[in-house]
Short mmCIF file of C-alpha atoms in Angstrom, two decimals:
data_model
loop_
_atom_site.label_atom_id
_atom_site.label_comp_id
_atom_site.label_asym_id
_atom_site.label_seq_id
_atom_site.Cartn_x
_atom_site.Cartn_y
_atom_site.Cartn_z
CA MET A 1 -30.13 -30.05 17.91
CA GLN A 2 -33.16 -31.64 19.62
CA PRO A 3 -36.66 -30.82 18.28
CA SER A 4 -37.54 -29.13 21.58
CA GLU A 5 -34.50 -26.87 21.25
CA ILE A 6 -35.48 -25.98 17.68
CA LEU A 7 -38.99 -25.12 18.81
CA HIS A 8 -37.65 -23.04 21.69
CA ARG A 9 -35.72 -21.01 19.11
CA ALA A 10 -38.94 -20.80 17.09
CA VAL A 11 -40.78 -19.28 20.06
CA GLU A 12 -37.97 -16.76 20.53
CA ALA A 13 -38.66 -15.68 16.94
CA ALA A 14 -42.45 -15.87 17.29
CA VAL A 15 -42.68 -13.42 20.20
CA GLN A 16 -41.05 -10.72 18.06
CA ALA A 17 -44.14 -10.59 15.84
CA PRO A 18 -46.30 -7.44 15.81
CA SER A 19 -49.69 -7.25 17.49
CA SER A 20 -52.39 -4.63 17.90
CA HIS A 21 -51.20 -2.15 20.54
CA ASN A 22 -48.39 -4.62 21.30
CA THR A 23 -50.72 -6.72 23.42
CA GLN A 24 -48.74 -9.88 22.50
CA PRO A 25 -51.95 -11.95 22.67
CA TRP A 26 -50.40 -15.40 22.36
CA ARG A 27 -49.36 -18.43 24.33
CA PHE A 28 -47.07 -21.29 23.32
CA ARG A 29 -46.60 -24.86 24.47
CA ILE A 30 -43.82 -27.21 23.41
CA GLU A 31 -44.47 -30.94 23.63
CA ASP A 32 -42.04 -33.36 22.01
CA ARG A 33 -41.66 -32.27 18.33
CA ARG A 34 -44.73 -30.02 18.34
CA LEU A 35 -45.34 -26.35 19.14
CA GLU A 36 -48.89 -25.28 19.99
CA ILE A 37 -49.85 -21.66 19.36
CA SER A 38 -52.93 -20.27 21.12
CA TYR A 39 -54.49 -16.87 21.54
CA ASP A 40 -54.77 -15.44 25.04
CA PRO A 41 -58.37 -14.32 25.77
CA ALA A 42 -57.12 -12.16 28.66
CA ARG A 43 -55.35 -9.92 26.11
CA HIS A 44 -58.35 -9.30 23.90
CA LEU A 45 -59.22 -5.66 23.10
CA PRO A 46 -63.05 -5.56 23.24
CA ALA A 47 -63.40 -1.92 22.19
CA ILE A 48 -60.70 -1.88 19.50
CA ASP A 49 -60.92 -5.46 18.19
CA ALA A 50 -64.46 -6.52 18.99
CA ASP A 51 -64.53 -9.74 16.93
CA GLY A 52 -60.96 -10.78 17.82
CA ARG A 53 -59.81 -10.65 14.20
CA GLN A 54 -56.59 -8.76 14.93
CA GLN A 55 -55.82 -11.09 17.84
CA ILE A 56 -55.87 -14.09 15.48
CA GLN A 57 -53.86 -12.14 12.91
CA ALA A 58 -51.16 -11.51 15.51
CA CYS A 59 -50.99 -15.24 16.19
CA GLY A 60 -50.62 -15.72 12.43
CA CYS A 61 -47.66 -13.33 12.42
CA ALA A 62 -46.12 -15.28 15.32
CA LEU A 63 -46.72 -18.57 13.52
CA TYR A 64 -44.97 -17.29 10.40
CA ASN A 65 -41.94 -16.19 12.42
CA ALA A 66 -41.79 -19.62 14.05
CA ARG A 67 -41.97 -21.31 10.64
CA VAL A 68 -39.17 -19.12 9.33
CA ALA A 69 -37.03 -20.04 12.33
CA VAL A 70 -37.57 -23.79 11.90
CA ARG A 71 -36.67 -23.65 8.22
CA ALA A 72 -33.65 -21.43 8.86
CA LEU A 73 -32.42 -24.02 11.35
CA GLY A 74 -32.55 -26.68 8.64
CA TYR A 75 -35.89 -28.47 9.06
CA HIS A 76 -39.22 -28.59 7.27
CA ASP A 77 -42.14 -26.95 9.07
CA ASP A 78 -45.35 -28.99 9.29
CA VAL A 79 -48.33 -26.79 10.18
CA THR A 80 -51.83 -27.82 11.17
CA THR A 81 -54.50 -25.15 11.51
CA MET A 82 -56.84 -25.76 14.44
CA PHE A 83 -59.91 -23.81 15.72
CA THR A 84 -61.72 -27.15 16.14
CA ASP A 85 -60.55 -28.32 19.57
CA ALA A 86 -63.56 -28.22 21.89
CA ILE A 87 -61.35 -28.62 24.96
CA HIS A 88 -58.90 -25.90 23.88
CA PRO A 89 -60.90 -23.52 21.63
CA GLU A 90 -58.15 -20.91 21.82
CA LEU A 91 -55.68 -23.23 20.03
CA VAL A 92 -55.08 -21.80 16.56
CA ALA A 93 -52.27 -23.91 15.07
CA THR A 94 -49.60 -26.49 15.74
CA LEU A 95 -46.13 -26.48 14.22
CA ALA A 96 -44.13 -29.70 14.10
CA VAL A 97 -40.46 -30.13 13.28
CA GLY A 98 -40.27 -32.11 10.05
CA GLU A 99 -37.45 -33.73 8.19
CA GLN A 100 -34.13 -31.98 7.65
CA HIS A 101 -33.74 -29.78 4.60
CA ILE A 102 -31.12 -27.51 3.08
CA THR A 103 -31.86 -23.93 4.13
CA THR A 104 -32.04 -21.46 1.27
CA GLU A 105 -30.44 -18.03 1.25
CA SER A 106 -33.90 -16.47 1.25
CA GLU A 107 -34.84 -18.37 4.42
CA HIS A 108 -31.67 -17.18 6.15
CA GLU A 109 -32.47 -13.61 5.11
CA LEU A 110 -36.04 -13.81 6.42
CA PHE A 111 -34.81 -15.20 9.74
CA ALA A 112 -32.27 -12.37 10.05
CA ALA A 113 -35.03 -9.82 9.37
CA ILE A 114 -37.15 -10.88 12.35
CA PRO A 115 -35.28 -8.88 15.05
CA ARG A 116 -34.73 -5.96 12.66
CA ARG A 117 -38.39 -5.42 11.74
CA ARG A 118 -39.82 -2.18 13.11
CA THR A 119 -43.09 -0.30 12.94
CA ASN A 120 -42.74 3.32 11.82
CA ARG A 121 -45.63 5.45 13.07
CA ARG A 122 -44.29 8.65 11.50
CA ALA A 123 -43.87 9.92 7.95
CA PHE A 124 -41.60 8.19 5.46
CA ILE A 125 -38.82 9.99 3.63
CA GLU A 126 -39.39 11.03 0.01
CA ARG A 127 -37.90 8.02 -1.73
CA PRO A 128 -39.84 5.97 -4.29
CA VAL A 129 -40.35 2.21 -4.04
CA ALA A 130 -39.77 0.14 -7.17
CA SER A 131 -42.75 -1.68 -8.64
CA GLY A 132 -40.75 -4.93 -8.58
CA VAL A 133 -40.59 -4.72 -4.79
CA VAL A 134 -44.37 -4.56 -4.52
CA GLU A 135 -44.68 -7.46 -6.96
CA ASP A 136 -42.41 -9.52 -4.70
CA LEU A 137 -44.56 -8.67 -1.67
CA ALA A 138 -47.70 -9.60 -3.60
CA ALA A 139 -46.23 -12.97 -4.62
CA ALA A 140 -45.37 -13.80 -1.00
CA THR A 141 -48.91 -12.88 0.05
CA HIS A 142 -50.49 -14.99 -2.68
CA ALA A 143 -48.42 -18.03 -1.65
CA LEU A 144 -50.06 -17.89 1.79
CA GLY A 145 -53.66 -17.75 0.57
CA ALA A 146 -54.18 -14.00 0.59
CA SER A 147 -53.99 -11.19 -1.97
CA LEU A 148 -52.30 -7.81 -2.05
CA VAL A 149 -53.03 -4.66 -4.02
CA ARG A 150 -51.17 -1.36 -4.22
CA LEU A 151 -53.46 1.65 -4.02
CA ASP A 152 -53.26 4.23 -6.80
CA PRO A 153 -53.36 7.97 -5.92
CA ALA A 154 -57.16 8.21 -6.20
CA HIS A 155 -57.66 5.20 -3.93
CA LYS A 156 -55.07 6.53 -1.48
CA HIS A 157 -56.98 9.81 -1.28
CA ARG A 158 -60.29 8.03 -0.63
CA LEU A 159 -58.64 5.76 1.94
CA ALA A 160 -57.23 8.81 3.72
CA GLU A 161 -60.76 10.18 4.02
CA LEU A 162 -61.98 6.89 5.51
CA VAL A 163 -59.07 6.71 7.97
CA ASP A 164 -59.76 10.29 9.06
CA ALA A 165 -63.40 9.35 9.67
CA ALA A 166 -62.31 6.28 11.64
CA ASP A 167 -60.00 8.30 13.88
CA ARG A 168 -62.72 10.84 14.63
CA LEU A 169 -65.26 8.12 15.43
CA GLN A 170 -62.93 6.07 17.61
CA TYR A 171 -61.48 8.93 19.62
CA GLY A 172 -65.02 10.16 20.14
CA ASP A 173 -65.78 6.90 21.96
CA PRO A 174 -64.87 6.96 25.68
CA ALA A 175 -64.50 3.17 25.75
CA PHE A 176 -61.93 3.31 22.94
CA ARG A 177 -59.94 6.07 24.63
CA ALA A 178 -59.95 4.21 27.96
CA GLU A 179 -58.77 0.97 26.34
CA LEU A 180 -56.06 2.79 24.40
CA ALA A 181 -54.84 4.49 27.59
CA ARG A 182 -54.36 1.09 29.24
CA TRP A 183 -51.93 0.05 26.50
CA LEU A 184 -49.82 3.22 26.29
CA VAL A 185 -46.54 2.86 28.16
CA PRO A 186 -44.85 5.93 29.66
CA THR A 187 -41.14 6.57 29.35
CA GLY A 188 -39.18 4.59 31.94
CA SER A 189 -41.92 2.02 32.51
CA ARG A 190 -40.90 -1.55 33.33
CA ARG A 191 -43.89 -2.94 31.44
CA ARG A 192 -42.96 -5.40 28.71
CA ASP A 193 -46.03 -4.86 26.56
CA GLY A 194 -48.02 -1.94 25.17
CA ILE A 195 -46.96 0.93 22.92
CA PRO A 196 -44.23 3.27 24.20
CA TYR A 197 -45.92 6.64 24.49
CA ALA A 198 -42.99 8.34 22.74
CA GLU A 199 -44.05 6.53 19.56
CA LYS A 200 -47.47 8.19 19.47
CA GLU A 201 -48.58 11.59 18.19
CA TYR A 202 -50.17 13.23 21.20
CA GLY A 203 -47.44 15.65 22.21
CA SER A 204 -45.80 15.57 25.65
CA SER A 205 -44.92 12.16 27.10
CA MET A 206 -45.54 13.33 30.66
CA PRO A 207 -48.29 11.24 32.31
CA PHE A 208 -50.50 14.22 33.17
CA SER A 209 -50.37 15.61 29.64
CA ARG A 210 -50.95 12.15 28.19
CA MET A 211 -54.08 11.48 30.19
CA ARG A 212 -55.41 15.00 29.58
CA ALA A 213 -55.00 14.47 25.83
CA LEU A 214 -56.72 11.09 25.89
CA ARG A 215 -59.70 12.51 27.76
CA SER A 216 -60.41 14.81 24.80
CA PRO A 217 -62.70 13.56 21.99
CA ALA A 218 -61.12 16.28 19.81
CA LEU A 219 -57.94 14.23 19.73
CA GLY A 220 -59.45 12.28 16.82
CA GLU A 221 -59.37 15.40 14.65
CA LYS A 222 -55.65 15.85 15.29
CA VAL A 223 -54.77 12.19 14.75
CA GLY A 224 -56.96 12.01 11.65
CA ALA A 225 -55.21 15.01 10.10
CA LEU A 226 -51.80 13.46 10.79
CA GLU A 227 -52.80 10.11 9.34
CA THR A 228 -54.23 11.80 6.24
CA ALA A 229 -50.91 13.52 5.59
CA PHE A 230 -48.99 10.30 6.20
CA ILE A 231 -51.15 8.33 3.77
CA GLU A 232 -51.07 10.96 1.04
CA GLY A 233 -47.28 11.22 1.35
CA ALA A 234 -46.53 7.49 1.64
CA PRO A 235 -44.54 5.96 -1.25
CA VAL A 236 -46.67 2.80 -1.06
CA VAL A 237 -50.03 1.97 0.49
CA ILE A 238 -51.12 -1.66 0.22
CA ALA A 239 -54.14 -3.66 1.28
CA ILE A 240 -54.16 -7.38 2.11
CA GLY A 241 -57.35 -9.36 1.71
CA THR A 242 -58.73 -12.90 1.75
CA PRO A 243 -61.57 -14.63 -0.13
CA THR A 244 -63.35 -15.54 3.12
CA ASP A 245 -63.68 -13.85 6.50
CA ASP A 246 -63.42 -16.55 9.13
CA THR A 247 -60.79 -17.44 11.73
CA GLY A 248 -58.80 -19.45 9.20
CA ALA A 249 -58.69 -16.45 6.88
CA TRP A 250 -57.60 -14.20 9.73
CA LEU A 251 -54.75 -16.57 10.57
CA ALA A 252 -53.73 -16.75 6.90
CA SER A 253 -53.77 -12.97 6.58
CA GLY A 254 -51.55 -12.72 9.66
CA GLN A 255 -49.01 -15.04 8.08
CA ALA A 256 -49.21 -13.06 4.82
CA LEU A 257 -48.77 -9.81 6.73
CA GLN A 258 -45.61 -11.05 8.43
CA ALA A 259 -44.25 -12.35 5.12
CA VAL A 260 -44.69 -8.83 3.73
CA LEU A 261 -43.13 -7.14 6.77
CA LEU A 262 -40.01 -9.33 6.79
CA ARG A 263 -39.44 -8.88 3.07
CA ALA A 264 -39.97 -5.13 3.36
CA THR A 265 -37.38 -5.13 6.15
CA ASN A 266 -34.88 -6.83 3.89
CA TYR A 267 -35.51 -4.13 1.29
CA GLY A 268 -34.56 -1.55 3.92
CA MET A 269 -38.14 -0.43 4.51
CA SER A 270 -40.60 -0.37 7.40
CA ALA A 271 -44.37 -0.21 7.64
CA ALA A 272 -47.18 1.44 9.57
CA PHE A 273 -50.56 -0.18 10.24
CA LEU A 274 -53.83 1.49 9.30
CA ASN A 275 -56.02 -0.81 11.40
CA GLN A 276 -58.54 1.78 12.50
CA VAL A 277 -60.45 1.88 9.23
CA LEU A 278 -61.02 -1.89 9.46
CA GLU A 279 -62.00 -1.87 13.14
CA LEU A 280 -65.35 -0.21 12.41
CA PRO A 281 -67.68 -2.49 10.38
CA GLU A 282 -69.28 0.28 8.35
CA LEU A 283 -65.90 1.66 7.26
CA ARG A 284 -64.45 -1.79 6.60
CA TYR A 285 -67.41 -2.36 4.27
CA GLN A 286 -66.53 0.84 2.40
CA VAL A 287 -62.91 -0.31 2.04
CA ALA A 288 -64.18 -3.60 0.61
CA ASN A 289 -66.21 -1.66 -1.97
CA LEU A 290 -63.19 0.52 -2.76
CA LEU A 291 -60.94 -2.52 -3.34
CA PRO A 292 -63.23 -5.38 -4.44
CA GLU A 293 -60.36 -7.34 -6.01
CA ILE A 294 -58.93 -8.34 -2.61
CA GLY A 295 -62.14 -9.81 -1.19
CA TYR A 296 -62.40 -9.16 2.54
CA PRO A 297 -59.88 -6.50 3.61
CA GLN A 298 -57.78 -7.74 6.52
CA MET A 299 -54.91 -5.24 6.78
CA ILE A 300 -53.85 -1.93 5.28
CA LEU A 301 -50.26 -0.71 5.46
CA ARG A 302 -48.25 2.25 4.35
CA ILE A 303 -44.69 1.25 3.47
CA GLY A 304 -41.54 3.21 2.79
CA TYR A 305 -38.08 4.22 3.93
CA ALA A 306 -37.92 5.70 7.42
CA GLU A 307 -35.41 7.79 9.28
CA ASP A 308 -33.20 5.59 11.48
CA SER A 309 -34.12 7.66 14.52
CA VAL A 310 -37.69 6.31 14.57
CA HIS A 311 -36.69 2.65 14.73
CA HIS A 312 -37.26 1.93 18.43
CA PRO A 313 -37.95 -1.71 19.35
CA ALA A 314 -41.19 -2.27 21.24
CA PRO A 315 -40.89 -4.13 24.55
CA ARG A 316 -41.51 -7.87 24.69
CA ARG A 317 -42.59 -10.09 27.55
CA PRO A 318 -40.08 -12.71 28.75
CA LEU A 319 -40.54 -16.22 27.42
CA ASP A 320 -41.46 -17.67 30.81
CA GLU A 321 -44.67 -15.59 30.71
CA VAL A 322 -45.86 -17.01 27.39
CA LEU A 323 -44.26 -20.45 27.04
CA ASP A 324 -45.17 -23.76 28.68
CA ILE A 325 -42.96 -26.79 28.18
CA GLY A 326 -44.47 -30.27 28.45
CA ALA A 327 -42.86 -33.07 30.40
CA THR A 328 -41.49 -34.83 27.31
CA ALA A 329 -39.95 -31.65 25.89
CA ALA A 330 -38.53 -30.66 29.27
CA SER A 331 -36.88 -34.05 29.62
CA SER A 332 -35.27 -33.79 26.18
CA ARG A 333 -33.73 -30.40 27.07
CA ARG A 334 -31.92 -31.72 30.13
#
């Protein structure tokens, strides 16, 4: 298999990564033995993700998927972190196909988990999660330069209060509600990005009812109450953090996040993101004080076993919208 073909398979895996509101804020370019991963400024969420932290994290998730694919196909993955290219400031990392290696069973399992990973935005069933599972997730996180902690009941309760406050504040902001509305996808839509409205908690999926609900600042009270119940009832709530809070740390936390999600998938579990409490600086600061051992909090998840009926795949854009192939790589594919 040619390096360009391997990297094409890597991009097929990369685009299945999660992103805030399923914006899919990435672009890829294959040139010879190298894959370039960039963020797409046009898909930035200025109201929800003001500093672009979640956008970089999503690219980190995509990078991790691509690395898993390369290794599963029998090659070493050589990664260079960027953020220093003055001509292409949006370039976050390059991934080169290295020497051949013998793929491990674990690498095959991670690769197989990529298309099976799902986000569960509803409650988890009442089934405990073994402590050894969380230890495995923590080890994978640590190997990628981040840290992971499992919240005890008291910390879960306090986090639920902070998430409730975040929902009320965000839904009280007209700019947030307008931005959210742009990324909610109605049933039957041909859009290949955004969150299917049926996955959200607002009630009817009819367009009129949807827009009426999103015009109401009181929606934050309803969403906050739901999230509080979900957090309190979740078998596991974890936080991922990094020792610094720059673009490199955001990329590392994205890779760590995807490592956790794929391993959770292989344990038969799914996860839900609690981004809102980290999207508001004052509340993110309170989370950092609540969990000082993780440094800068980058992601909070609730994890558990979900009903099969909630596992709906989110739409994905076709590769020709996100992938450019250089002349050398195109020639090698002919």
